Coordinates of C-alpha atoms in Angstrom, one line a residue:
M23 CA 34.3 79.4 77.4
A24 CA 33.9 77.2 74.3
Q25 CA 31.4 74.3 74.3
E26 CA 33.2 71.2 73.2
T27 CA 31.1 70.7 70.1
Q28 CA 33.9 69.8 67.6
G29 CA 35.9 72.4 69.5
K30 CA 33.8 75.3 68.3
I31 CA 32.0 78.0 70.2
R32 CA 28.3 77.7 69.9
L33 CA 27.3 81.2 68.7
A34 CA 23.8 82.7 68.4
T35 CA 22.5 86.1 67.4
I36 CA 19.0 87.3 67.9
W37 CA 17.1 90.3 66.6
L38 CA 14.5 91.9 68.9
A39 CA 12.9 95.3 68.2
G40 CA 15.4 97.1 66.0
C41 CA 16.3 97.8 62.4
S42 CA 18.7 95.0 61.7
G43 CA 21.6 97.5 61.3
C44 CA 23.7 95.6 63.9
H45 CA 23.3 92.4 62.0
M46 CA 24.2 94.2 58.7
S47 CA 27.3 95.6 60.4
F48 CA 28.1 92.0 61.6
L49 CA 28.0 90.9 58.0
D50 CA 30.5 93.7 57.2
L51 CA 33.1 91.7 59.0
D52 CA 34.0 90.4 55.5
E53 CA 37.0 88.0 55.5
F54 CA 36.9 87.8 59.3
L55 CA 33.6 85.9 58.8
I56 CA 35.7 83.1 57.2
D57 CA 37.9 83.0 60.3
L58 CA 34.9 83.1 62.5
A59 CA 33.2 80.2 60.6
Q60 CA 36.2 78.0 61.4
K61 CA 35.9 78.7 65.1
V62 CA 32.2 78.9 65.8
E63 CA 29.1 76.9 65.2
V64 CA 26.2 79.2 64.4
V65 CA 23.4 77.6 66.3
F66 CA 20.7 80.3 65.9
S67 CA 20.6 83.5 63.9
P68 CA 18.3 85.5 61.6
V69 CA 21.2 85.9 59.2
G70 CA 23.2 82.7 59.7
S71 CA 20.8 79.8 60.2
D72 CA 17.3 78.6 59.6
I73 CA 16.7 77.2 63.1
K74 CA 13.3 78.2 64.6
D75 CA 13.8 77.3 68.3
Y76 CA 16.5 78.8 70.4
P77 CA 18.8 75.9 71.4
E78 CA 20.3 74.9 74.8
N79 CA 24.0 75.2 75.7
V80 CA 24.8 78.3 73.7
D81 CA 28.2 79.8 74.5
V82 CA 27.7 83.4 73.2
C83 CA 24.7 85.3 72.0
L84 CA 24.7 88.8 70.4
V85 CA 21.3 90.4 71.2
E86 CA 20.3 93.1 68.8
G87 CA 17.3 95.4 69.5
A88 CA 15.2 96.4 72.5
V89 CA 12.3 94.5 74.2
A90 CA 9.1 96.0 72.8
N91 CA 6.6 93.1 72.8
E92 CA 5.7 89.8 74.5
E93 CA 7.6 87.8 71.8
N94 CA 10.8 89.8 72.5
L95 CA 10.4 89.2 76.2
A96 CA 9.9 85.4 75.9
L97 CA 12.9 85.0 73.5
L98 CA 15.2 87.1 75.6
R99 CA 14.4 85.1 78.8
Q100 CA 15.0 81.9 76.8
V101 CA 18.3 83.2 75.6
R102 CA 19.5 84.1 79.1
E103 CA 18.5 80.6 80.4
N104 CA 20.4 78.8 77.7
T105 CA 23.4 81.1 77.1
K106 CA 26.7 81.5 79.0
L107 CA 27.6 84.9 77.7
V108 CA 25.0 87.5 76.6
I109 CA 26.2 90.5 74.7
A110 CA 23.9 93.6 74.4
F111 CA 24.6 94.3 70.7
G112 CA 24.1 97.9 69.7
D113 CA 22.4 101.0 71.1
C114 CA 18.8 99.7 71.0
A115 CA 19.8 96.7 73.1
V116 CA 21.8 98.8 75.5
T117 CA 19.5 101.9 75.9
T118 CA 16.4 101.3 73.6
N119 CA 17.7 104.1 71.4
V120 CA 15.3 104.8 68.4
T121 CA 13.0 101.9 69.4
G122 CA 12.4 103.6 72.8
I123 CA 11.0 106.8 71.1
R124 CA 7.6 105.0 71.5
N125 CA 7.9 105.5 75.3
Q126 CA 7.5 109.2 74.9
K127 CA 4.1 108.8 73.1
G128 CA 2.2 107.1 75.9
D129 CA 0.0 104.1 76.0
Q130 CA 0.9 101.2 73.7
N131 CA -2.8 101.0 72.5
E132 CA -2.6 104.6 71.4
I133 CA 0.6 103.7 69.5
L134 CA -1.1 100.8 67.8
Q135 CA -4.1 102.9 66.9
R136 CA -1.8 105.6 65.4
G137 CA 0.6 103.2 63.7
Y138 CA -1.7 100.7 62.3
G139 CA -5.1 102.4 62.3
E140 CA -4.4 106.0 61.2
L141 CA -1.2 105.6 59.2
T142 CA -1.9 102.5 57.2
D143 CA -4.2 101.4 54.5
E144 CA -7.6 100.6 55.9
H145 CA -7.4 97.1 54.5
Q146 CA -4.3 96.3 56.7
W147 CA -5.9 97.1 60.0
P148 CA -7.9 94.0 60.7
Q149 CA -4.8 91.8 60.1
Q150 CA -2.4 93.8 62.2
I151 CA -4.3 94.3 65.5
P152 CA -3.2 92.3 68.6
G153 CA -4.6 88.8 68.5
G154 CA -3.8 88.7 64.8
I155 CA -0.2 88.5 63.6
L156 CA 1.1 91.3 65.8
P157 CA 2.5 90.2 69.2
P158 CA 1.1 92.2 72.2
L159 CA 3.2 95.3 72.9
L160 CA 4.6 95.9 76.3
P161 CA 3.6 99.1 78.1
K162 CA 7.1 100.4 77.5
V163 CA 10.1 99.5 75.4
L164 CA 12.9 98.2 77.6
P165 CA 16.7 97.9 77.3
I166 CA 17.6 94.2 77.5
S167 CA 19.4 94.8 80.9
A168 CA 16.0 95.7 82.4
V169 CA 14.9 92.1 81.7
V170 CA 18.0 89.8 82.1
P171 CA 21.6 90.2 83.3
I172 CA 24.0 91.2 80.6
D173 CA 27.6 90.1 80.4
I174 CA 29.0 92.6 77.8
Y175 CA 27.7 95.9 76.4
L176 CA 28.7 96.6 72.8
P177 CA 27.2 100.0 72.0
G178 CA 26.9 101.7 68.6
C179 CA 24.2 102.5 66.1
P180 CA 25.3 100.2 64.7
P181 CA 28.6 99.1 66.1
S182 CA 31.2 99.2 63.4
A183 CA 32.6 95.9 62.0
E184 CA 35.9 96.8 63.6
R185 CA 34.3 97.2 67.0
I186 CA 32.4 93.9 66.6
K187 CA 35.6 92.1 65.6
A188 CA 37.4 93.6 68.6
A189 CA 34.7 92.3 70.9
I190 CA 34.4 88.8 69.3
A191 CA 38.0 88.0 68.5
P192 CA 39.1 87.6 72.2
L193 CA 36.2 85.3 72.8
L194 CA 37.6 82.9 70.2
E195 CA 40.7 82.6 72.4
G196 CA 38.7 82.0 75.6
K197 CA 39.3 85.6 76.8
L198 CA 36.9 88.4 77.5
P199 CA 37.2 91.6 75.4
E200 CA 38.3 94.9 77.0
M201 CA 35.4 97.2 76.5
V202 CA 37.2 100.4 77.3
G203 CA 38.0 103.6 75.4
R204 CA 36.0 105.7 73.0
E205 CA 36.6 103.2 70.1
M206 CA 34.8 100.4 72.1
I207 CA 32.1 102.2 74.1
K208 CA 30.9 105.2 72.2
F209 CA 27.2 105.4 71.5
G210 CA 25.7 106.4 68.2

């Protein structure tokens, strides 16, 4: 499992369309983060590094959030190409969860009009429309398994720190976690 870069696992985390709650729960690992830091090299993460391009030869990646736009889609495909073990990290990644509510409202252009045209200050609209700083939305929000194969599902909104630890700790010993029982696979 572990890439032999100073004997450490090359760990990444990414954040697609979601609220960052899973990453906040990850930071709740508290003192386990110290143990983790001794056994992993964080090679990409919105909360653990300042690297802009997803690297090659990643051992494990925790993927938070659903796939809602073209940027999410491109990053997730890049992650799958360069990562041995991809973990769907939280309910949005597994099912789309709250992010997928958009799917009930119809066309993505109607969503943009409502969200950025009708509900925002008129001065924000010209800067937010596609072609500006907002990546083009996909017609529907997708769970990450609809785009790439997933190795492990870690549900929860967000998954508790205890559940995250139970999923990650075996990986540090070159083992796969047992994702069974309510304490490991309960949604919400």
